[in-house]
Coordinates of C-alpha atoms and ligand atoms in Angstrom, one line a residue:
M284 CA -9.3 29.4 -3.7
S285 CA -8.6 28.6 -7.4
A286 CA -11.2 26.7 -9.6
R287 CA -8.7 26.4 -12.4
P288 CA -8.6 22.9 -13.8
W289 CA -5.3 21.0 -13.9
R290 CA -3.4 22.1 -17.0
Q291 CA -4.4 19.4 -19.3
T292 CA -6.4 20.4 -22.2
M293 CA -3.8 20.8 -24.8
L294 CA -1.6 17.8 -25.3
P295 CA 1.6 18.8 -27.0
N296 CA 2.7 17.2 -30.3
E297 CA 6.1 16.7 -29.0
I298 CA 7.6 16.4 -25.6
D299 CA 10.9 15.1 -23.9
V300 CA 9.3 12.7 -21.4
L301 CA 5.7 11.0 -21.4
V302 CA 4.9 9.4 -18.2
L303 CA 1.8 7.0 -17.9
G304 CA 0.3 7.0 -14.6
S305 CA 0.1 9.5 -11.8
G306 CA 0.7 7.4 -8.6
A307 CA 4.1 7.6 -6.6
A308 CA 6.0 6.0 -9.3
G309 CA 4.7 8.3 -12.2
L310 CA 4.8 11.5 -10.4
S311 CA 8.2 10.8 -8.9
A312 CA 9.6 10.1 -12.4
A313 CA 7.9 13.2 -13.8
L314 CA 9.3 15.5 -11.0
S315 CA 12.8 13.9 -11.5
A316 CA 12.9 14.2 -15.3
R317 CA 11.5 17.8 -15.0
D318 CA 14.2 18.5 -12.5
Q319 CA 16.8 17.5 -15.0
G320 CA 15.4 20.3 -17.5
L321 CA 13.2 18.0 -19.6
S322 CA 9.7 18.8 -20.6
V323 CA 7.2 16.1 -19.2
V324 CA 3.6 15.2 -19.7
V325 CA 1.8 12.8 -17.2
V326 CA -1.1 11.1 -18.7
E327 CA -3.6 9.5 -16.4
R328 CA -6.2 7.0 -17.5
S329 CA -8.8 7.6 -14.7
E330 CA -10.6 10.8 -14.0
V331 CA -8.6 11.2 -10.7
Y332 CA -5.0 11.4 -10.1
G333 CA -3.2 9.1 -7.5
G334 CA -3.9 5.3 -8.2
A335 CA -3.2 3.0 -5.2
S336 CA -0.7 5.5 -3.8
A337 CA -3.6 7.9 -2.9
Y338 CA -5.2 5.0 -1.1
S339 CA -2.0 4.0 0.7
E340 CA -0.6 5.0 4.1
G341 CA 2.2 6.6 2.2
M342 CA 5.0 4.9 4.1
V343 CA 8.4 4.4 2.5
W344 CA 11.2 2.0 3.3
A345 CA 14.3 4.0 2.7
P346 CA 17.3 2.7 4.7
L347 CA 19.9 5.4 5.7
S348 CA 17.5 8.3 5.2
R349 CA 18.6 11.9 6.6
Q350 CA 15.9 11.2 9.3
A351 CA 17.7 7.9 10.5
L352 CA 21.0 9.6 10.5
E353 CA 19.9 12.5 12.5
A354 CA 18.3 10.2 15.0
G355 CA 21.5 8.3 15.2
V356 CA 19.7 4.9 14.5
P357 CA 22.6 2.5 13.4
D358 CA 22.2 1.0 10.0
T359 CA 24.2 0.1 6.9
T360 CA 23.6 -0.3 3.2
E361 CA 24.9 -3.9 3.4
S362 CA 22.7 -4.9 6.3
A363 CA 19.6 -3.6 4.3
L364 CA 20.6 -5.4 1.3
A365 CA 21.4 -8.6 3.4
Y366 CA 17.7 -8.4 4.7
L367 CA 16.2 -7.8 1.2
E368 CA 18.4 -10.8 0.1
E369 CA 17.2 -13.1 2.8
A370 CA 13.5 -12.2 2.5
A371 CA 13.6 -12.6 -1.3
S372 CA 15.7 -15.8 -1.3
S373 CA 16.3 -17.3 -4.7
Y374 CA 14.5 -14.2 -6.4
F375 CA 16.9 -11.7 -5.1
D376 CA 18.2 -9.4 -7.8
P377 CA 21.4 -7.9 -6.4
R378 CA 21.8 -5.0 -8.9
R379 CA 18.3 -3.8 -8.6
A380 CA 18.1 -4.2 -4.9
R381 CA 21.3 -2.1 -4.5
A382 CA 20.1 0.4 -6.8
Y383 CA 17.0 0.8 -4.6
V384 CA 18.6 0.9 -1.2
E385 CA 21.3 3.4 -2.4
N386 CA 18.9 5.5 -4.2
A387 CA 16.0 5.6 -1.7
P388 CA 17.4 8.2 0.6
R389 CA 18.4 10.4 -2.2
A390 CA 14.8 9.9 -3.8
L391 CA 13.1 10.7 -0.5
A392 CA 15.4 13.9 0.1
F393 CA 14.5 15.0 -3.5
L394 CA 10.8 14.5 -2.9
E395 CA 10.8 16.5 0.4
E396 CA 12.7 19.2 -1.2
Q397 CA 10.6 19.4 -4.4
T398 CA 7.1 19.0 -2.8
G399 CA 7.5 20.4 0.7
I400 CA 6.1 17.2 2.3
S401 CA 8.0 16.1 5.4
Y402 CA 8.5 12.5 6.3
E403 CA 9.2 11.3 9.8
L404 CA 11.0 8.3 10.9
T405 CA 8.5 5.8 12.4
T406 CA 10.6 4.1 14.9
T407 CA 7.8 1.9 16.1
S408 CA 7.7 0.4 12.6
M409 CA 10.3 -2.6 12.4
D410 CA 11.2 -4.9 9.6
Y411 CA 8.7 -7.6 9.6
H412 CA 11.0 -10.7 9.7
Q413 CA 13.1 -10.1 12.7
H414 CA 14.7 -13.3 12.8
L415 CA 16.4 -12.6 9.3
P416 CA 20.0 -11.2 9.1
G417 CA 20.0 -7.6 8.5
A418 CA 16.5 -6.9 10.0
S419 CA 16.2 -3.4 11.6
R420 CA 14.0 -2.2 14.4
G421 CA 12.7 1.3 13.6
A422 CA 15.5 2.6 11.3
R423 CA 14.0 2.3 7.8
A424 CA 10.3 3.1 7.5
L425 CA 9.1 6.7 7.4
S426 CA 5.6 8.2 7.2
P427 CA 4.4 11.3 5.6
Q428 CA 3.2 14.1 7.8
P429 CA -0.3 15.4 7.1
I430 CA -0.6 18.5 4.6
N431 CA -3.3 21.1 4.1
G432 CA -5.5 20.1 1.0
R433 CA -5.6 23.8 0.3
I434 CA -2.6 23.7 -1.8
L435 CA -4.9 21.9 -4.4
G436 CA -7.7 24.5 -3.8
A437 CA -10.9 23.3 -5.9
R438 CA -8.7 20.9 -7.7
L439 CA -8.8 18.6 -4.6
A440 CA -11.7 17.0 -6.6
D441 CA -9.0 15.7 -9.1
L442 CA -7.1 13.8 -6.3
R443 CA -8.4 10.3 -5.7
S444 CA -10.0 10.2 -2.2
P445 CA -8.6 7.8 0.3
L446 CA -10.2 4.3 0.6
P447 CA -13.8 5.3 1.9
T448 CA -13.5 2.5 4.7
T449 CA -10.4 4.3 6.1
M450 CA -12.1 7.7 6.6
L451 CA -14.3 8.7 9.6
F452 CA -17.6 10.4 9.1
G453 CA -17.4 9.7 5.4
G454 CA -14.6 12.3 4.8
M455 CA -12.0 12.6 7.7
S456 CA -8.6 11.1 7.0
V457 CA -6.8 9.4 9.9
A458 CA -2.8 9.6 10.0
G459 CA -1.0 6.5 11.2
N460 CA 0.3 8.5 14.2
D461 CA -3.3 9.7 15.1
L462 CA -4.3 6.2 15.8
A463 CA -2.6 6.1 19.2
S464 CA -5.0 8.9 20.4
Y465 CA -8.1 7.2 19.0
F466 CA -7.0 4.0 20.9
A467 CA -6.4 5.8 24.1
L468 CA -9.8 7.6 24.2
R469 CA -10.9 4.9 26.8
H470 CA -8.5 6.4 29.5
S471 CA -6.8 9.5 28.4
P472 CA -8.3 13.1 28.6
A473 CA -5.4 14.3 26.4
A474 CA -6.4 11.9 23.8
W475 CA -9.9 13.4 23.9
F476 CA -8.5 16.8 23.3
R477 CA -6.5 15.9 20.5
V478 CA -9.2 13.6 18.7
G479 CA -11.9 16.4 19.5
G480 CA -9.7 19.0 17.9
L481 CA -9.2 16.9 14.7
I482 CA -12.9 16.4 14.6
L483 CA -13.6 20.1 15.1
R484 CA -11.3 21.0 12.3
Y485 CA -12.9 18.4 10.0
L486 CA -16.3 19.8 10.8
L487 CA -15.1 23.3 9.9
D488 CA -14.0 22.2 6.5
R489 CA -17.2 20.6 5.9
L490 CA -19.2 23.8 6.9
L491 CA -16.9 25.5 4.6
G492 CA -18.3 23.4 1.7
Y493 CA -15.4 21.1 1.2
P494 CA -16.5 17.7 0.1
R495 CA -13.8 16.2 2.8
G496 CA -11.6 17.3 5.4
L497 CA -8.6 19.3 4.1
R498 CA -6.2 17.7 6.6
L499 CA -4.7 15.1 4.1
T500 CA -2.8 12.1 5.4
G501 CA -0.7 9.2 4.3
G502 CA -0.6 8.7 0.6
N503 CA -3.2 11.3 -0.1
A504 CA -0.9 13.9 1.4
L505 CA 1.9 12.6 -0.6
I506 CA 0.1 12.5 -3.9
A507 CA -1.5 16.1 -3.3
A508 CA 1.9 17.5 -2.5
M509 CA 3.5 15.8 -5.7
L510 CA 0.6 17.1 -7.9
A511 CA 0.9 20.7 -6.6
A512 CA 4.6 20.5 -7.1
A513 CA 4.3 19.0 -10.6
E514 CA 1.9 21.8 -11.5
Q515 CA 4.2 24.5 -10.3
C516 CA 7.2 23.4 -12.1
G517 CA 5.3 23.2 -15.4
I518 CA 4.7 19.4 -15.7
I519 CA 1.6 19.0 -18.0
L520 CA -1.1 16.8 -16.2
C521 CA -3.6 15.2 -18.2
K522 CA -6.4 12.9 -17.0
G523 CA -9.0 10.8 -18.5
K524 CA -6.9 9.9 -21.5
E525 CA -5.8 6.5 -22.7
I526 CA -2.4 5.9 -24.5
V527 CA -3.5 3.1 -27.1
R528 CA 0.0 2.4 -28.4
L529 CA 3.6 3.0 -28.2
V530 CA 5.6 3.4 -31.3
R531 CA 9.0 2.0 -31.5
T532 CA 11.0 3.4 -34.5
N533 CA 14.8 3.3 -35.1
D534 CA 14.8 0.7 -32.3
R535 CA 13.7 3.2 -29.6
V536 CA 10.3 4.2 -28.2
S537 CA 9.7 7.5 -29.9
A538 CA 6.0 8.2 -30.0
A539 CA 2.7 7.3 -28.3
L540 CA -0.7 7.4 -29.7
V541 CA -3.5 8.9 -27.4
A542 CA -7.1 8.1 -27.9
G543 CA -9.4 11.1 -27.9
K544 CA -13.0 11.1 -26.5
A545 CA -14.4 10.8 -30.1
G546 CA -12.2 7.9 -30.9
E547 CA -9.6 10.2 -32.8
Q548 CA -6.0 9.4 -32.1
H549 CA -3.5 12.1 -31.3
R550 CA 0.3 11.3 -31.8
I551 CA 2.9 12.6 -29.4
R552 CA 6.6 12.4 -30.4
V553 CA 8.8 11.5 -27.5
R554 CA 12.3 12.9 -27.7
C555 CA 13.9 11.3 -24.6
G556 CA 11.4 8.5 -23.6
V557 CA 8.4 7.2 -21.9
V558 CA 8.0 6.0 -18.4
L559 CA 5.3 3.2 -17.7
A560 CA 4.0 3.6 -14.2
C561 CA 0.3 2.2 -14.7
G562 CA 0.1 0.4 -11.4
G563 CA 0.3 -3.2 -12.6
Y564 CA -2.7 -5.5 -13.2
T565 CA -4.2 -6.5 -9.9
A566 CA -7.5 -4.4 -10.5
D567 CA -8.3 -6.7 -13.4
E568 CA -10.3 -9.8 -12.3
S569 CA -9.2 -12.1 -15.2
L570 CA -5.6 -11.3 -14.9
R571 CA -5.9 -12.0 -11.0
E572 CA -7.4 -15.4 -11.9
K573 CA -4.6 -16.0 -14.4
R574 CA -1.9 -15.3 -11.7
Y575 CA -3.4 -16.2 -8.2
P576 CA -3.5 -19.9 -7.5
H577 CA -6.1 -19.4 -4.7
V578 CA -8.4 -17.5 -7.1
Q579 CA -8.1 -20.7 -9.5
R580 CA -9.3 -22.7 -6.5
G581 CA -12.4 -20.6 -6.1
V582 CA -11.4 -18.6 -3.1
H583 CA -13.0 -15.1 -3.2
H584 CA -10.3 -12.3 -3.6
V585 CA -10.7 -8.6 -3.1
S586 CA -8.0 -6.2 -4.5
L587 CA -7.7 -2.8 -2.9
V588 CA -5.9 -1.5 -6.1
P589 CA -8.4 0.8 -7.8
S590 CA -7.2 1.3 -11.2
G591 CA -4.0 -0.9 -12.5
N592 CA -5.8 -3.0 -15.0
G593 CA -2.8 -4.5 -17.0
S594 CA -2.9 -1.9 -19.9
G595 CA 0.6 -0.9 -19.1
H596 CA 1.7 -4.5 -19.7
V597 CA -0.2 -4.5 -23.0
L598 CA 1.5 -1.3 -24.1
A599 CA 4.9 -2.7 -22.9
R600 CA 4.5 -6.1 -24.8
G601 CA 3.6 -4.0 -27.9
V602 CA 7.2 -2.8 -28.1
G603 CA 8.9 -6.1 -27.1
A604 CA 9.2 -5.7 -23.3
K605 CA 9.2 -8.9 -21.1
I606 CA 6.7 -9.4 -18.5
S607 CA 8.3 -11.2 -15.7
E608 CA 6.7 -13.6 -13.0
Q609 CA 10.2 -14.2 -11.4
C610 CA 8.9 -13.5 -7.8
S611 CA 7.7 -15.8 -5.0
Q612 CA 4.1 -14.2 -5.0
P613 CA 2.5 -12.5 -7.7
A614 CA 1.2 -9.7 -5.5
A615 CA 1.6 -8.0 -2.1
W616 CA -1.2 -9.4 0.0
T617 CA -3.3 -8.3 2.9
P618 CA -6.3 -9.7 4.7
V619 CA -9.4 -7.7 3.8
S620 CA -13.0 -7.4 5.2
L621 CA -15.8 -6.3 3.0
V622 CA -17.7 -3.2 4.4
P623 CA -21.4 -3.0 3.1
Q624 CA -22.4 0.4 1.8
P625 CA -25.7 2.1 1.8
D626 CA -25.9 1.4 -2.0
G627 CA -25.6 -2.3 -1.5
S628 CA -22.1 -2.5 -2.8
T629 CA -19.1 -3.5 -0.6
V630 CA -15.7 -1.8 -0.1
G631 CA -12.6 -3.5 1.2
F632 CA -10.8 -2.6 4.5
P633 CA -7.2 -3.8 4.9
H634 CA -6.6 -5.5 8.2
F635 CA -3.2 -4.4 9.0
L636 CA -3.5 -3.9 12.9
E637 CA -5.7 -5.9 15.2
R638 CA -5.0 -9.6 14.4
G639 CA -2.0 -9.6 16.9
K640 CA -3.8 -8.0 19.7
P641 CA -4.6 -9.8 23.0
G642 CA -8.1 -11.5 23.0
V643 CA -8.3 -11.6 19.2
I644 CA -7.7 -14.8 17.2
V645 CA -8.3 -15.7 13.5
V646 CA -10.2 -19.1 12.7
G647 CA -11.5 -21.1 9.8
R648 CA -14.9 -22.7 9.5
D649 CA -13.7 -25.7 11.6
G650 CA -13.0 -23.2 14.5
R651 CA -9.4 -23.7 14.4
R652 CA -6.5 -21.2 14.3
F653 CA -4.2 -21.8 11.3
C654 CA -1.2 -19.4 12.0
N655 CA 0.4 -16.9 14.1
E656 CA -2.2 -14.2 13.7
A657 CA 0.4 -11.5 14.4
L658 CA 2.3 -12.4 11.2
C659 CA 2.7 -9.3 8.8
Y660 CA -0.4 -9.0 6.4
H661 CA 1.6 -10.5 3.4
R662 CA 2.6 -13.7 5.2
F663 CA -0.7 -14.0 7.0
V664 CA -2.5 -14.2 3.5
I665 CA 0.2 -16.7 2.3
E666 CA -0.8 -18.9 5.4
M667 CA -4.6 -18.1 4.9
V668 CA -4.5 -19.5 1.4
G669 CA -1.9 -22.0 1.9
E670 CA -2.2 -25.9 2.2
D671 CA -2.6 -25.7 6.0
G672 CA -4.8 -22.8 5.9
P673 CA -8.6 -22.8 6.9
P674 CA -11.0 -24.8 4.8
G675 CA -11.7 -23.2 1.5
G676 CA -9.6 -20.1 2.5
K677 CA -12.5 -18.9 4.6
A678 CA -11.6 -17.1 7.8
W679 CA -13.0 -15.0 10.5
V680 CA -11.3 -12.5 13.3
V681 CA -13.0 -13.6 16.5
A682 CA -12.6 -11.3 19.5
D683 CA -14.3 -10.9 22.8
H684 CA -16.0 -7.9 24.1
R685 CA -13.0 -6.3 26.0
A686 CA -10.7 -6.7 22.9
L687 CA -13.2 -5.3 20.5
R688 CA -13.9 -2.3 22.6
R689 CA -10.1 -1.8 23.2
Y690 CA -8.6 -2.3 19.7
G691 CA -11.8 -2.5 17.2
I692 CA -11.9 -5.1 14.5
G693 CA -11.6 -3.9 11.0
V694 CA -14.0 -0.8 10.7
A695 CA -15.9 -1.7 13.9
P696 CA -14.3 0.8 16.1
P697 CA -12.9 0.7 19.6
F698 CA -14.7 2.6 22.5
P699 CA -16.5 5.0 22.3
G700 CA -17.3 4.3 18.5
R701 CA -20.6 2.8 17.7
L702 CA -21.1 -0.8 16.8
A703 CA -24.8 -0.7 16.0
P704 CA -24.4 0.2 12.3
H705 CA -21.8 -2.6 11.7
L706 CA -24.1 -5.2 13.5
R707 CA -27.2 -3.9 11.5
S708 CA -25.2 -4.3 8.2
G709 CA -24.0 -7.7 9.0
Y710 CA -20.3 -6.7 8.9
L711 CA -20.0 -7.5 12.5
V712 CA -21.4 -10.6 14.0
R713 CA -22.3 -10.8 17.7
A714 CA -23.4 -13.7 20.1
N715 CA -23.5 -14.0 23.9
S716 CA -21.5 -17.3 23.7
L717 CA -18.9 -18.9 21.5
C718 CA -21.4 -21.6 20.7
G719 CA -23.9 -19.0 19.6
L720 CA -21.3 -17.1 17.6
A721 CA -20.3 -20.4 15.8
E722 CA -23.9 -21.2 14.9
K723 CA -24.4 -17.6 13.3
L724 CA -21.3 -18.2 11.2
G725 CA -21.9 -21.7 10.2
M726 CA -18.7 -22.8 12.0
D727 CA -17.9 -25.9 14.1
A728 CA -19.0 -24.8 17.6
G729 CA -16.9 -27.5 19.4
G730 CA -13.9 -26.6 17.3
L731 CA -14.3 -22.9 18.2
E732 CA -14.7 -23.6 22.0
S733 CA -11.8 -25.8 22.1
T734 CA -9.5 -23.5 20.3
V735 CA -10.4 -20.4 22.6
D736 CA -10.0 -22.8 25.7
R737 CA -6.6 -23.8 24.5
F738 CA -5.7 -20.3 23.4
N739 CA -6.6 -18.9 26.9
G740 CA -4.4 -21.4 28.4
F741 CA -1.5 -20.0 26.1
A742 CA -2.5 -16.4 27.3
E743 CA -2.2 -17.4 30.8
T744 CA 1.4 -19.0 30.5
G745 CA 2.4 -16.5 27.8
Q746 CA 3.4 -19.2 25.3
D747 CA 1.5 -20.1 22.0
L748 CA 2.5 -23.7 21.8
D749 CA 0.8 -24.0 18.5
F750 CA 2.2 -20.9 16.4
G751 CA 4.6 -19.2 18.6
R752 CA 2.7 -15.9 18.5
G753 CA 4.4 -13.2 20.6
D754 CA 7.8 -15.1 20.6
D755 CA 9.4 -12.8 18.2
P756 CA 9.8 -8.9 18.5
Y757 CA 7.5 -8.1 15.6
S758 CA 4.5 -10.0 16.8
R759 CA 5.2 -8.8 20.4
A760 CA 5.0 -5.2 19.0
A761 CA 1.7 -6.0 17.4
G762 CA 0.3 -6.8 20.7
D763 CA -0.4 -4.5 23.7
P764 CA 2.6 -3.5 25.9
A765 CA 0.3 -3.3 28.9
R766 CA -0.5 -7.1 28.6
S767 CA 1.8 -9.6 30.2
P768 CA 3.4 -12.1 30.3
N769 CA 3.0 -12.0 26.5
P770 CA 1.8 -8.6 24.9
S771 CA 0.3 -10.5 22.0
L772 CA -1.7 -13.0 23.9
G773 CA -4.8 -12.3 25.9
P774 CA -7.8 -14.6 26.7
L775 CA -11.3 -14.4 25.0
E776 CA -13.3 -14.6 28.0
K777 CA -15.8 -11.7 28.3
A778 CA -19.1 -12.1 26.5
P779 CA -20.5 -11.1 24.0
Y780 CA -18.1 -12.4 21.4
F781 CA -17.7 -10.9 18.0
A782 CA -16.6 -11.9 14.4
V783 CA -15.7 -10.2 11.1
R784 CA -15.1 -12.2 7.9
L785 CA -11.8 -12.0 6.3
Y786 CA -10.8 -12.5 2.5
P787 CA -7.3 -12.5 0.9
G788 CA -6.7 -9.3 -0.7
D789 CA -3.8 -7.3 -2.5
L790 CA -2.1 -4.0 -2.2
G791 CA -0.5 -4.1 -5.6
A792 CA 1.3 -6.3 -8.1
F793 CA 4.7 -7.9 -7.7
A794 CA 4.8 -9.8 -11.1
G795 CA 5.4 -7.2 -13.9
V796 CA 7.5 -5.4 -16.6
A797 CA 11.2 -6.6 -16.4
T798 CA 13.5 -3.6 -15.8
D799 CA 17.1 -3.2 -14.8
A800 CA 18.8 -1.2 -12.2
S801 CA 18.5 2.0 -14.2
A802 CA 14.8 1.4 -14.4
R803 CA 15.2 0.7 -18.1
V804 CA 12.6 -1.8 -19.5
L805 CA 13.9 -5.1 -20.7
D806 CA 13.0 -7.1 -23.8
D807 CA 12.7 -11.0 -23.7
E808 CA 16.5 -11.3 -24.2
G809 CA 17.2 -9.1 -21.3
R810 CA 18.4 -6.0 -23.4
P811 CA 17.2 -2.6 -22.6
I812 CA 14.5 -1.1 -24.9
P813 CA 16.0 2.5 -25.6
G814 CA 13.5 5.2 -24.7
L815 CA 11.5 3.0 -22.2
C816 CA 11.5 3.0 -18.4
A817 CA 9.1 1.6 -16.0
A818 CA 8.6 2.0 -12.1
G819 CA 6.3 1.0 -9.3
S820 CA 3.7 -1.9 -9.3
E821 CA 4.1 -1.8 -13.2
T822 CA 7.3 -3.6 -12.8
L823 CA 8.6 -6.9 -11.2
T824 CA 9.2 -6.2 -7.8
V825 CA 12.6 -5.5 -6.1
T826 CA 11.6 -7.5 -3.1
G827 CA 11.4 -10.8 -5.0
G828 CA 7.8 -11.4 -3.8
D829 CA 8.2 -10.7 -0.2
Y830 CA 6.8 -7.8 1.8
G831 CA 9.3 -7.5 4.6
A832 CA 8.6 -4.1 5.8
A833 CA 6.2 -1.1 5.8
G834 CA 7.0 1.1 2.7
L835 CA 8.1 -1.7 0.3
G836 CA 5.5 -0.5 -2.2
I837 CA 5.8 3.2 -2.2
G838 CA 9.6 3.1 -1.4
P839 CA 10.6 1.1 -4.5
A840 CA 7.9 3.0 -6.6
M841 CA 9.2 6.5 -5.7
T842 CA 12.8 5.4 -6.0
M843 CA 12.7 3.7 -9.2
G844 CA 10.6 6.6 -10.6
F845 CA 13.3 9.0 -9.4
I846 CA 15.9 6.8 -11.3
A847 CA 13.9 6.7 -14.3
G848 CA 13.8 10.4 -14.7
R849 CA 17.6 10.5 -14.2
T850 CA 18.1 7.5 -16.7
L851 CA 16.0 9.2 -19.6
K852 CA 18.0 12.5 -19.2
A853 CA 21.4 10.5 -19.2
Q854 CA 20.2 8.2 -22.1
N855 CA 19.5 11.4 -24.0
R856 CA 23.0 12.6 -23.4
G857 CA 24.3 9.2 -24.2
K858 CA 25.7 9.0 -20.8
R859 CA 25.9 6.0 -18.4
Q860 CA 23.0 5.2 -16.3
V861 CA 22.5 6.7 -13.0
A862 CA 22.3 3.6 -11.0
D863 CA 25.6 2.4 -12.6
H864 CA 27.5 5.0 -10.5
G865 CA 26.5 3.0 -7.4
Ligands
LIG901 C1 -4.7 0.5 1.4 C2 -3.4 0.5 0.9 C3 -2.3 0.8 1.7 C4 -1.1 0.8 1.4 N1 -0.1 1.3 2.1 C5 1.1 1.4 1.8 C6 2.2 2.0 2.5 O1 2.0 2.6 3.4 N2 3.4 1.9 2.0 C7 3.7 1.3 0.9 O2 4.9 1.3 0.5 N3 2.8 0.8 0.0 C8 1.5 0.7 0.3 N4 0.5 0.3 -0.3 C9 0.9 -0.3 -1.7 C10 1.1 1.1 -2.7 O3 0.1 1.7 -2.7 C11 1.5 0.6 -3.9 O4 2.6 -0.3 -4.0 C12 1.9 1.9 -4.8 O5 0.9 2.8 -4.7 C13 2.2 1.7 -6.3 O6 2.4 2.9 -6.9 P1 2.3 3.1 -8.4 O7 2.6 4.4 -8.8 O8 3.2 2.0 -9.0 O9 0.8 2.7 -8.8 P2 -0.6 3.4 -8.6 O10 -0.4 4.3 -7.4 O11 -1.6 2.6 -8.5 O12 -0.7 4.5 -10.0 C14 -0.8 3.9 -11.1 C15 -1.7 4.9 -11.8 O13 -1.6 4.6 -13.3 C16 -3.0 4.8 -13.8 N5 -3.0 4.0 -15.1 C17 -3.2 2.8 -15.3 N6 -3.3 2.4 -16.6 C18 -2.9 3.4 -17.2 C19 -2.6 3.8 -18.6 N7 -2.7 2.8 -19.5 N8 -2.3 5.0 -18.9 C20 -2.2 6.1 -17.9 N9 -2.4 5.8 -16.6 C21 -2.7 4.6 -16.3 C22 -3.8 4.4 -12.9 O14 -5.2 4.8 -12.9 C23 -3.1 4.8 -11.6 O15 -3.5 6.1 -11.3 C24 -0.8 0.2 0.0 C25 -1.7 -0.1 -0.8 C26 -3.0 0.0 -0.4 C27 -4.2 -0.5 -1.4

């Protein structure tokens, strides 16, 4: 096991490509540019690499991937584009969307080849808006397979850990496709063997002195593989450093000033260009307040993004770039609960899964439901903070005992996990009756009782007459196939009852630096700024502000980063941009 730090101490005076940010977008751009024979430095502002990408599930939306073709799942570029267009509506940008859809399978194949990470088609993950033309069922979202953290050796400490609330026992990562085994513990001996094996492996890693399990999953696996590949191919990685200014001379971005620890400034001349991949603005409270209408109305918001604080936008503006808000939503939303920590702080947990399960509803302080709970996380939050949402944007997931023990709520685990710590911390609220639960939450008890009564009736007939939950394939899939007549509807009837408070949260920015189909940054007049590219959450989204499928964060970040690397090489040669080739 090597204890060598990442190669980072000596920043060169001159380099071909300077990448700012070490998430999926930045590392993809770095690997792509390096593959083109360019010398590359990645500068990361934080003390750890990976950004929100390291927190993520690492899923990518890549239509017509090799994996989909091998599986024989029918799909076409035109139907993927039609889907994006319908979901984006008036914010659709056909050229950027086409560049994304056409290059995503190439970028994914490149990433697999360069890093050794392997992606599998997630056939259970369908496009979220099944009613839209072009929607696919299981052809486009892919998940990374776990990797062994030994590829980083002692430098594992340089990788941002997963969101603490998503790990078990304080350091054990869980892959998306492990979840089925965890949920099956109630009835399956095979699940006990599998989960037992994972826990044993984790304990062994801890006994060997590792600060967390070496089985890296999701975005952590992705970033670890990218970092290892970056170092191997000679990319200079440098963390804990801040670029304070980009320099534009002779009309192109030609240098950057890096701040040293003692306040001194180091100038790096950039021969081909700079890639901005700083992860957007959503980690900054004041910028959120500026852009999020619900925050302006006083609704508490929780961003899960660790480090994108808008500094990339400031650098971009400094050389004349346009920051665009041409999208229906300023960020990708998810409902979040706040998990109390031993030191008195709280950490967010994204509620992707349990809202659509039988025996689970979401209500406001008036005790009333306000939407189809099985909507995808982005649209659920739009409802939660919308005009017809719960009073004050305050909502609680409510479940009966049976549902909680089957599916869990947030970090409160299904059987055989322990509920006591979550009850003690106040994260999970329990009462023996709905009335008692409402009283503890300061909720309208009559409202909650009549809502549950009505919902239980829907569960019996299989028809949610209020919000149509379980009427469409996506919300049916969010339910439990064992439940009939409607997999998403089950009664809340077995006391005790439980609740967890939900807040609107975000997974990353949608508003951002304006770019074209070649990932070139545009100025206020829509002209490319030579020598400047951008990718990922730093840029205006290619989705128009919708989040219509799993992987629409990392997918575009990885793909536009890949394009940026190619573009800078082509620009340097004075050739046409990669995406223009179609
Ligand atoms: C819990 C969670 C789960 C998610 N799951 C998925 C998923 O499965 N699939 C999906 O598609 N999306 C997912 N997302 C969204 C996804 O993580 C983001 O869309 C994606 O990570 C954005 O990548 P990025 O490289 O643009 O930004 P980031 O990964 O955030 O990287 C930006 C980096 O830039 C650094 N930086 C900031 N400012 C500077 C500066 N001035 N100079 C240098 N460096 C700087 C930051 O510190 C950070 O390390 C998830 C998000 C969360 C929070």
